[in-house]
Amino acid sequence: MVVAMEVDSESNLLQRKQSLYHSLDESFEIGKEVYRGQQYSQIYYARLHLMRTLLYSLLPNWKPHLPVCTVLGLEEGKECIIVGTLYKHMKLKPSVLDEYSKERSAAPLVQRHNFTHPDDNLVLEDESGRVKLSGSVLLPSTYVTGMIAALHGKETSAGDFLVEDVLEAGLPQQIERPIDLGEDKYVVFVSGLSVGRSSSNPLQFQLFVDHITGHLGDVKEQNIAAQIVQVVIAGNSVEVPHGLLNGQNLGSKDQSRLFEPIKELDILLTQIAASIPLDIVPGSSDPANFALPQQPLHRCLFPGSSAYNTFRSCTNPHCFELDNIRFLGTSGQNIDDLGKYSEANSSIEFMERTLRWRHLAPTAPNTLGCYPFTDKDPFYVETCPHVYFVGNQDKFETRLIKGSEGQMVRLICIPRFADTGVAVVLNIRNLECHTLSFATQIHSLEEGMM
């Protein structure tokens, strides 16, 4: 869809650039899956089968001289390689009993942001059994339950497996990126709009909408706005007053308050969809299913914006291609959960780990809710994206990482817009990105490039 953008003279029109869009969300759609009371063991088996086959194919180039054993086949003092699922015993990990005692106790338990402890230890498990891991090579603070790895080591007299080296899956194969797209085209990422929050500033988002649709700035800025070919809203678009969600029947006044944020969001999205292709991804605070993969927000919530063929309601995680550039991203739950159960210097480091482990959400279903798939693990990263984004983070971060086979991936942490007023702009020609900052206050207004 080509949209004309008005400038000062009615006879002088700017044509918005176009890109070829292809959705790859099919693997994240629940579709015809039927829940028949199945447990989560099957998704772990599917993950282990996928990853073990992959790791076995990497062993000849890693340590071909060593035999591969099962946990049950370990012999004391004999060096070998074992492949399995890591499980982390955590002293501070919350339990249902803790939740129950919190309800019964007058003094509530202290809410922690991170549950790691120096006494945490790792166990490796396969179909034959499990063995405790020891040694300084495998740091419990770095790894989480659900990650698959190949370990080189030997069994000790104490019955532990002394790890001497670790093989992770590494970045998957990547489709070749077009060498020269010829012209600048931009994708704009924004997350954490939190429309409906009492402290949110509607002027901030309206400025953002006016800027990207070409209604602000001079002809030069409008020319740049005309090069925006896609907008991605990465979760937590609305925030419903929690007091209303108490399980009781709502009166008409409360029903109106509940739906007001969504109506306001639809008005803003309609302005974008009338000008630019728009993908909206659900987040933890949006009216969507809780468990990953979250299914698309229903189009009936957006009567205005869904009337445009540029409006797309997508899954979380979300995967798509734009001019043969592959994008993969989430609304942030997978990275936030890694931050609770492991340690890293930044969110971008967690992102890099998920790619090198070839798994978007290794902590699901242990500590992160997900659907109990029986024959697949949709979070397995089969093809390496060119751009990997995560929404609802504390601050903007970006990094360009490289794989052993020449893969190049642009990692982007998208900050919460309601807190920071910051959106992220990516040039798909060269994968360079920068921020747009719309910091507004009652008495001052700032809009600029950071």
Short mmCIF file of C-alpha atoms in Angstrom, two decimals:
data_model
loop_
_atom_site.label_atom_id
_atom_site.label_comp_id
_atom_site.label_asym_id
_atom_site.label_seq_id
_atom_site.Cartn_x
_atom_site.Cartn_y
_atom_site.Cartn_z
CA MET A 1 0.00 0.00 0.00
CA VAL A 2 1.52 3.32 -1.09
CA VAL A 3 0.45 6.26 1.03
CA ALA A 4 0.86 9.85 -0.10
CA MET A 5 2.25 12.21 2.53
CA GLU A 6 1.20 15.86 2.32
CA VAL A 7 3.77 18.64 2.57
CA ASP A 8 3.28 22.44 2.45
CA SER A 9 2.30 22.51 -1.21
CA GLU A 10 -0.64 20.33 -2.15
CA SER A 11 0.90 19.65 -5.54
CA ASN A 12 4.13 18.34 -3.98
CA LEU A 13 3.52 14.86 -2.57
CA LEU A 14 5.98 12.45 -0.99
CA GLN A 15 5.52 8.77 -1.72
CA ARG A 16 6.16 6.46 1.21
CA LYS A 17 8.69 3.75 0.40
CA GLN A 18 7.54 0.15 0.32
CA SER A 19 9.01 -3.17 1.44
CA LEU A 20 8.07 -6.77 0.76
CA TYR A 21 6.65 -8.21 4.01
CA HIS A 22 6.34 -11.91 4.84
CA SER A 23 4.96 -13.17 8.16
CA LEU A 24 6.67 -16.20 9.76
CA ASP A 25 4.46 -16.45 12.86
CA GLU A 26 2.90 -19.79 11.87
CA SER A 27 5.14 -21.83 14.18
CA PHE A 28 3.98 -19.74 17.17
CA GLU A 29 0.26 -20.17 16.47
CA ILE A 30 -1.60 -22.65 18.69
CA GLY A 31 -3.90 -23.39 15.74
CA LYS A 32 -5.55 -26.80 16.04
CA GLU A 33 -3.60 -27.87 19.12
CA VAL A 34 -5.95 -29.47 21.64
CA TYR A 35 -5.21 -29.63 25.36
CA ARG A 36 -5.96 -33.13 26.64
CA GLY A 37 -4.38 -32.86 30.06
CA GLN A 38 -0.85 -33.48 28.79
CA GLN A 39 2.08 -32.62 31.04
CA TYR A 40 5.17 -30.59 30.21
CA SER A 41 7.56 -33.53 29.94
CA GLN A 42 6.78 -33.83 26.23
CA ILE A 43 8.04 -30.36 25.34
CA TYR A 44 11.29 -31.15 27.21
CA TYR A 45 11.64 -34.42 25.25
CA ALA A 46 11.02 -32.58 21.98
CA ARG A 47 13.64 -29.97 22.92
CA LEU A 48 16.20 -32.59 23.95
CA HIS A 49 15.67 -34.58 20.74
CA LEU A 50 16.10 -31.50 18.53
CA MET A 51 19.12 -30.12 20.34
CA ARG A 52 20.86 -33.45 20.92
CA THR A 53 20.72 -34.28 17.21
CA LEU A 54 22.23 -30.88 16.50
CA LEU A 55 24.97 -31.18 19.14
CA TYR A 56 25.89 -34.70 17.95
CA SER A 57 26.50 -33.23 14.48
CA LEU A 58 28.91 -30.69 16.01
CA LEU A 59 30.95 -33.20 18.05
CA PRO A 60 33.26 -34.41 15.19
CA ASN A 61 34.61 -30.87 14.87
CA TRP A 62 34.83 -30.36 18.64
CA LYS A 63 36.33 -33.47 20.30
CA PRO A 64 36.13 -36.42 17.89
CA HIS A 65 38.44 -38.60 19.98
CA LEU A 66 36.09 -38.78 22.98
CA PRO A 67 33.26 -41.32 23.35
CA VAL A 68 29.66 -40.16 23.93
CA CYS A 69 27.97 -41.66 26.99
CA THR A 70 24.58 -41.55 28.65
CA VAL A 71 24.34 -40.57 32.31
CA LEU A 72 23.73 -44.19 33.27
CA GLY A 73 26.77 -45.31 31.25
CA LEU A 74 29.31 -43.08 33.08
CA GLU A 75 32.39 -44.76 34.52
CA GLU A 76 34.57 -43.29 37.25
CA GLY A 77 37.69 -41.56 35.88
CA LYS A 78 36.79 -42.18 32.21
CA GLU A 79 36.72 -39.04 30.06
CA CYS A 80 33.68 -38.77 27.84
CA ILE A 81 30.98 -36.44 26.53
CA ILE A 82 27.43 -36.37 27.82
CA VAL A 83 24.52 -34.45 26.29
CA GLY A 84 21.39 -33.53 28.19
CA THR A 85 19.13 -30.95 29.77
CA LEU A 86 20.47 -28.75 32.56
CA TYR A 87 18.49 -28.40 35.77
CA LYS A 88 19.48 -25.78 38.35
CA HIS A 89 18.82 -26.40 42.04
CA MET A 90 18.09 -22.97 43.49
CA LYS A 91 17.96 -22.23 47.19
CA LEU A 92 15.85 -19.08 46.74
CA LYS A 93 13.52 -20.25 43.98
CA PRO A 94 9.90 -19.42 44.92
CA SER A 95 7.52 -22.28 45.58
CA VAL A 96 3.77 -22.71 45.90
CA LEU A 97 4.22 -23.33 49.64
CA ASP A 98 5.93 -19.95 49.97
CA GLU A 99 2.94 -18.32 48.26
CA TYR A 100 0.60 -20.11 50.65
CA SER A 101 2.60 -19.04 53.73
CA LYS A 102 2.61 -15.48 52.42
CA GLU A 103 -1.20 -15.52 52.30
CA ARG A 104 -1.39 -16.92 55.83
CA SER A 105 1.25 -14.63 57.29
CA ALA A 106 0.55 -11.11 58.51
CA ALA A 107 3.99 -9.95 57.29
CA PRO A 108 4.33 -10.51 53.50
CA LEU A 109 7.50 -12.05 52.13
CA VAL A 110 10.02 -9.71 50.55
CA GLN A 111 9.75 -9.68 46.76
CA ARG A 112 13.13 -10.39 45.16
CA HIS A 113 14.27 -9.31 41.72
CA ASN A 114 16.83 -12.11 41.38
CA PHE A 115 16.76 -15.58 42.92
CA THR A 116 20.35 -16.70 42.35
CA HIS A 117 22.48 -17.77 45.33
CA PRO A 118 26.14 -18.87 45.72
CA ASP A 119 24.95 -22.34 46.81
CA ASP A 120 23.04 -23.02 43.56
CA ASN A 121 24.22 -26.11 41.67
CA LEU A 122 23.60 -27.69 38.28
CA VAL A 123 22.45 -31.17 37.32
CA LEU A 124 22.44 -32.73 33.84
CA GLU A 125 19.59 -35.05 32.93
CA ASP A 126 18.85 -37.37 30.00
CA GLU A 127 16.38 -40.24 29.56
CA SER A 128 18.62 -42.62 31.52
CA GLY A 129 19.18 -40.53 34.66
CA ARG A 130 20.72 -37.42 36.15
CA VAL A 131 24.13 -36.47 37.52
CA LYS A 132 25.32 -33.54 39.62
CA LEU A 133 27.85 -31.31 37.85
CA SER A 134 31.00 -29.91 39.47
CA GLY A 135 34.00 -27.84 38.49
CA SER A 136 34.60 -24.16 37.75
CA VAL A 137 33.93 -24.32 33.99
CA LEU A 138 30.14 -24.38 34.25
CA LEU A 139 28.98 -21.44 36.38
CA PRO A 140 25.50 -21.94 37.88
CA SER A 141 24.92 -18.18 37.80
CA THR A 142 25.19 -18.18 33.98
CA TYR A 143 22.96 -21.13 33.11
CA VAL A 144 19.30 -21.92 33.68
CA THR A 145 17.00 -24.91 33.84
CA GLY A 146 15.97 -26.11 30.39
CA MET A 147 19.16 -25.33 28.46
CA ILE A 148 20.68 -28.21 26.43
CA ALA A 149 24.47 -28.63 26.30
CA ALA A 150 27.24 -31.15 25.55
CA LEU A 151 29.74 -31.52 28.39
CA HIS A 152 33.26 -32.96 28.32
CA GLY A 153 34.44 -34.38 31.63
CA LYS A 154 34.61 -37.46 33.84
CA GLU A 155 32.82 -38.99 36.81
CA THR A 156 34.52 -38.49 40.19
CA SER A 157 34.67 -40.86 43.13
CA ALA A 158 31.94 -38.76 44.78
CA GLY A 159 29.56 -39.56 41.90
CA ASP A 160 29.67 -36.04 40.41
CA PHE A 161 30.55 -35.25 36.81
CA LEU A 162 33.61 -32.97 36.72
CA VAL A 163 33.08 -30.67 33.76
CA GLU A 164 36.21 -29.74 31.80
CA ASP A 165 34.62 -28.09 28.75
CA VAL A 166 31.19 -27.04 27.43
CA LEU A 167 29.77 -27.09 23.91
CA GLU A 168 26.76 -24.88 23.25
CA ALA A 169 24.74 -25.04 20.05
CA GLY A 170 25.99 -21.65 18.78
CA LEU A 171 24.26 -19.40 16.28
CA PRO A 172 22.15 -21.29 13.72
CA GLN A 173 22.55 -20.94 9.98
CA GLN A 174 21.46 -17.62 8.52
CA ILE A 175 19.86 -16.80 5.18
CA GLU A 176 22.10 -14.55 3.15
CA ARG A 177 21.42 -10.87 3.67
CA PRO A 178 20.94 -8.80 0.52
CA ILE A 179 24.31 -7.16 -0.19
CA ASP A 180 22.94 -3.81 -1.23
CA LEU A 181 19.32 -2.79 -0.80
CA GLY A 182 20.18 0.44 -2.59
CA GLU A 183 18.29 2.89 -0.41
CA ASP A 184 17.62 3.66 3.22
CA LYS A 185 14.47 2.12 4.67
CA TYR A 186 13.59 2.31 8.33
CA VAL A 187 11.75 0.10 10.82
CA VAL A 188 10.55 1.80 14.02
CA PHE A 189 10.28 -0.23 17.25
CA VAL A 190 8.38 0.92 20.32
CA SER A 191 7.16 -0.94 23.41
CA GLY A 192 5.60 -0.35 26.81
CA LEU A 193 3.13 2.34 25.73
CA SER A 194 1.03 1.54 28.85
CA VAL A 195 -1.99 3.48 27.62
CA GLY A 196 -4.35 3.84 30.57
CA ARG A 197 -1.70 4.08 33.28
CA SER A 198 -2.44 7.00 35.59
CA SER A 199 1.08 8.40 35.16
CA SER A 200 1.27 7.97 31.37
CA ASN A 201 1.60 11.07 29.21
CA PRO A 202 -0.64 10.92 26.09
CA LEU A 203 1.21 13.87 24.53
CA GLN A 204 4.38 11.77 24.35
CA PHE A 205 2.84 9.08 22.16
CA GLN A 206 0.91 11.58 20.06
CA LEU A 207 4.20 13.35 19.26
CA PHE A 208 5.66 10.00 18.25
CA VAL A 209 2.68 9.27 15.97
CA ASP A 210 2.81 12.74 14.36
CA HIS A 211 6.56 12.47 13.80
CA ILE A 212 6.62 9.07 12.07
CA THR A 213 3.54 9.84 9.95
CA GLY A 214 5.16 13.03 8.63
CA HIS A 215 2.95 15.59 10.35
CA LEU A 216 5.82 17.21 12.23
CA GLY A 217 9.01 18.90 11.06
CA ASP A 218 10.17 20.50 7.84
CA VAL A 219 10.42 18.95 4.38
CA LYS A 220 13.75 17.29 5.22
CA GLU A 221 12.27 15.50 8.26
CA GLN A 222 9.20 14.53 6.27
CA ASN A 223 11.47 12.99 3.64
CA ILE A 224 13.04 10.86 6.37
CA ALA A 225 9.59 9.93 7.72
CA ALA A 226 8.63 8.79 4.21
CA GLN A 227 11.41 6.20 4.42
CA ILE A 228 9.77 4.43 7.40
CA VAL A 229 8.35 1.20 5.97
CA GLN A 230 7.27 -0.64 9.13
CA VAL A 231 6.29 0.04 12.76
CA VAL A 232 6.50 -2.73 15.38
CA ILE A 233 4.81 -2.29 18.78
CA ALA A 234 6.46 -4.88 21.05
CA GLY A 235 4.02 -5.48 23.89
CA ASN A 236 2.47 -3.88 26.98
CA SER A 237 0.47 -1.40 24.93
CA VAL A 238 -2.28 -0.97 27.53
CA GLU A 239 -2.44 -1.05 31.31
CA VAL A 240 -5.79 -1.89 32.84
CA PRO A 241 -6.48 -0.79 36.46
CA HIS A 242 -5.71 -3.92 38.50
CA GLY A 243 -8.41 -3.15 41.05
CA LEU A 244 -11.05 -3.94 38.44
CA LEU A 245 -9.75 -7.46 37.84
CA ASN A 246 -10.90 -9.03 41.10
CA GLY A 247 -13.10 -11.80 39.72
CA GLN A 248 -16.33 -9.93 40.47
CA ASN A 249 -19.00 -8.90 37.99
CA LEU A 250 -18.36 -5.38 36.72
CA GLY A 251 -20.91 -2.61 36.57
CA SER A 252 -21.33 -0.58 33.40
CA LYS A 253 -19.14 2.22 34.78
CA ASP A 254 -16.29 -0.18 35.57
CA GLN A 255 -16.69 -1.90 32.20
CA SER A 256 -16.22 1.48 30.55
CA ARG A 257 -13.06 2.13 32.62
CA LEU A 258 -11.76 -1.30 31.66
CA PHE A 259 -12.17 -0.72 27.93
CA GLU A 260 -11.18 2.96 27.86
CA PRO A 261 -7.40 2.33 27.46
CA ILE A 262 -8.01 0.00 24.50
CA LYS A 263 -10.28 2.55 22.80
CA GLU A 264 -7.61 5.23 23.30
CA LEU A 265 -4.93 2.91 21.89
CA ASP A 266 -7.08 2.13 18.84
CA ILE A 267 -7.44 5.85 18.07
CA LEU A 268 -3.65 6.25 18.10
CA LEU A 269 -3.00 3.07 16.10
CA THR A 270 -5.53 4.14 13.47
CA GLN A 271 -3.42 7.24 12.81
CA ILE A 272 -0.35 5.03 12.24
CA ALA A 273 -2.11 2.33 10.19
CA ALA A 274 -3.54 5.00 7.88
CA SER A 275 0.03 5.83 6.88
CA ILE A 276 2.46 3.00 7.72
CA PRO A 277 2.28 -0.83 7.95
CA LEU A 278 1.93 -1.71 11.65
CA ASP A 279 2.56 -4.91 13.64
CA ILE A 280 1.25 -5.09 17.20
CA VAL A 281 2.61 -7.84 19.47
CA PRO A 282 0.90 -8.74 22.79
CA GLY A 283 2.73 -8.38 26.10
CA SER A 284 2.24 -9.42 29.72
CA SER A 285 -0.15 -6.53 30.49
CA ASP A 286 -2.23 -6.80 27.30
CA PRO A 287 -5.64 -8.55 26.95
CA ALA A 288 -4.14 -11.77 25.57
CA ASN A 289 -3.42 -15.27 26.89
CA PHE A 290 -0.76 -15.37 29.61
CA ALA A 291 1.26 -18.39 28.45
CA LEU A 292 3.79 -18.13 25.64
CA PRO A 293 3.44 -18.13 22.72
CA GLN A 294 0.87 -15.38 23.18
CA GLN A 295 -1.73 -15.36 20.41
CA PRO A 296 -2.59 -12.24 18.41
CA LEU A 297 -4.78 -9.62 20.07
CA HIS A 298 -8.30 -9.98 18.66
CA ARG A 299 -9.05 -7.58 15.85
CA CYS A 300 -12.41 -6.66 17.42
CA LEU A 301 -10.43 -4.72 20.05
CA PHE A 302 -9.29 -2.35 17.29
CA PRO A 303 -12.31 -1.47 15.13
CA GLY A 304 -10.60 1.64 13.76
CA SER A 305 -7.09 0.43 12.95
CA SER A 306 -8.10 -3.10 11.85
CA ALA A 307 -10.07 -1.56 8.99
CA TYR A 308 -6.72 -0.91 7.28
CA ASN A 309 -4.86 -3.73 5.52
CA THR A 310 -1.64 -2.25 6.94
CA PHE A 311 -2.67 -3.33 10.47
CA ARG A 312 -1.44 -6.74 11.61
CA SER A 313 -2.06 -8.35 14.99
CA CYS A 314 0.82 -10.79 15.61
CA THR A 315 1.97 -13.49 18.01
CA ASN A 316 4.56 -13.15 20.77
CA PRO A 317 7.27 -14.23 19.86
CA HIS A 318 7.01 -12.53 16.47
CA CYS A 319 8.98 -13.45 13.34
CA PHE A 320 8.81 -11.83 9.91
CA GLU A 321 10.88 -10.91 6.87
CA LEU A 322 11.16 -7.47 5.32
CA ASP A 323 12.99 -7.31 1.97
CA ASN A 324 14.61 -10.67 2.85
CA ILE A 325 15.87 -9.33 6.20
CA ARG A 326 14.66 -11.68 8.95
CA PHE A 327 13.36 -10.21 12.21
CA LEU A 328 12.69 -12.16 15.41
CA GLY A 329 11.56 -10.67 18.70
CA THR A 330 9.52 -10.88 21.87
CA SER A 331 7.78 -8.53 24.27
CA GLY A 332 10.45 -9.23 26.89
CA GLN A 333 9.06 -11.98 29.14
CA ASN A 334 11.81 -14.44 28.15
CA ILE A 335 14.61 -12.00 28.97
CA ASP A 336 12.94 -10.77 32.17
CA ASP A 337 12.67 -14.37 33.39
CA LEU A 338 16.34 -15.06 32.62
CA GLY A 339 17.11 -11.97 34.73
CA LYS A 340 15.36 -13.57 37.71
CA TYR A 341 17.05 -16.95 37.55
CA SER A 342 20.55 -16.18 36.23
CA GLU A 343 23.00 -13.31 36.14
CA ALA A 344 24.44 -11.11 33.37
CA ASN A 345 25.83 -7.61 33.02
CA SER A 346 22.92 -6.44 30.85
CA SER A 347 19.75 -7.50 29.05
CA ILE A 348 21.67 -7.58 25.77
CA GLU A 349 23.90 -10.31 27.24
CA PHE A 350 20.83 -12.41 28.05
CA MET A 351 19.67 -11.90 24.46
CA GLU A 352 22.99 -13.10 23.09
CA ARG A 353 22.84 -16.20 25.29
CA THR A 354 19.40 -17.20 23.98
CA LEU A 355 20.68 -17.04 20.41
CA ARG A 356 23.87 -18.97 21.18
CA TRP A 357 21.77 -21.56 23.03
CA ARG A 358 19.42 -21.60 19.99
CA HIS A 359 16.40 -21.21 22.26
CA LEU A 360 14.23 -18.14 22.81
CA ALA A 361 12.83 -19.20 26.18
CA PRO A 362 14.94 -21.88 27.91
CA THR A 363 13.23 -21.25 31.28
CA ALA A 364 9.83 -22.21 29.81
CA PRO A 365 7.95 -24.12 31.11
CA ASN A 366 9.87 -24.30 34.41
CA THR A 367 9.47 -20.68 35.54
CA LEU A 368 7.96 -19.07 32.43
CA GLY A 369 4.43 -20.05 31.43
CA CYS A 370 4.04 -21.74 28.03
CA TYR A 371 1.58 -23.97 26.21
CA PRO A 372 2.21 -27.74 26.71
CA PHE A 373 3.11 -28.68 23.15
CA THR A 374 3.39 -32.42 22.55
CA ASP A 375 5.46 -32.82 19.39
CA LYS A 376 7.45 -29.60 18.97
CA ASP A 377 9.23 -26.80 20.79
CA PRO A 378 8.34 -23.56 18.93
CA PHE A 379 10.98 -21.58 20.84
CA TYR A 380 13.83 -23.50 19.18
CA VAL A 381 15.66 -21.07 16.89
CA GLU A 382 16.07 -22.96 13.63
CA THR A 383 17.23 -20.04 11.44
CA CYS A 384 19.38 -17.16 12.64
CA PRO A 385 17.63 -13.78 12.34
CA HIS A 386 19.36 -10.65 11.06
CA VAL A 387 17.59 -8.56 13.72
CA TYR A 388 16.64 -9.81 17.20
CA PHE A 389 14.59 -7.40 19.31
CA VAL A 390 13.15 -7.52 22.82
CA GLY A 391 10.64 -5.05 24.21
CA ASN A 392 9.90 -3.53 27.62
CA GLN A 393 13.46 -3.20 28.89
CA ASP A 394 14.80 -0.56 31.30
CA LYS A 395 16.94 1.20 28.71
CA PHE A 396 17.99 1.16 25.06
CA GLU A 397 20.89 -1.16 24.27
CA THR A 398 22.19 -2.55 21.01
CA ARG A 399 24.98 -4.84 19.89
CA LEU A 400 26.10 -6.45 16.62
CA ILE A 401 27.20 -10.04 17.19
CA LYS A 402 28.93 -12.42 14.80
CA GLY A 403 28.77 -16.19 14.50
CA SER A 404 31.43 -18.74 13.58
CA GLU A 405 30.01 -19.11 10.06
CA GLY A 406 29.82 -15.39 9.29
CA GLN A 407 26.36 -14.77 10.76
CA MET A 408 25.68 -11.18 11.78
CA VAL A 409 22.82 -10.27 14.10
CA ARG A 410 21.70 -6.86 15.32
CA LEU A 411 20.44 -7.16 18.92
CA ILE A 412 18.08 -4.42 20.13
CA CYS A 413 16.68 -3.78 23.63
CA ILE A 414 13.61 -1.56 23.25
CA PRO A 415 12.95 0.59 26.34
CA ARG A 416 9.49 1.15 27.85
CA PHE A 417 8.12 4.17 26.02
CA ALA A 418 5.85 5.32 28.88
CA ASP A 419 8.90 5.55 31.18
CA THR A 420 11.53 6.84 28.77
CA GLY A 421 9.79 8.39 25.76
CA VAL A 422 12.28 6.51 23.56
CA ALA A 423 11.59 4.62 20.32
CA VAL A 424 14.22 2.76 18.27
CA VAL A 425 14.82 3.23 14.54
CA LEU A 426 16.62 0.58 12.45
CA ASN A 427 17.95 1.11 8.93
CA ILE A 428 17.45 -2.22 7.15
CA ARG A 429 20.01 -1.29 4.49
CA ASN A 430 22.97 -1.54 6.91
CA LEU A 431 21.35 -2.69 10.23
CA GLU A 432 22.45 0.52 11.96
CA CYS A 433 20.06 1.83 14.59
CA HIS A 434 19.48 4.95 16.67
CA THR A 435 16.83 6.28 19.03
CA LEU A 436 14.07 8.85 18.78
CA SER A 437 13.43 10.59 22.09
CA PHE A 438 10.13 12.28 22.94
CA ALA A 439 10.61 13.45 26.53
CA THR A 440 7.66 15.64 27.52
CA GLN A 441 6.81 17.50 30.71
CA ILE A 442 4.12 19.95 31.72
CA HIS A 443 6.27 23.05 31.18
CA SER A 444 8.80 21.85 28.63
CA LEU A 445 8.82 19.85 25.44
CA GLU A 446 11.84 18.14 23.95
CA GLU A 447 11.97 16.14 20.77
CA GLY A 448 15.24 15.08 19.27
CA MET A 449 17.56 12.38 18.13
CA MET A 450 19.75 10.70 20.73
#
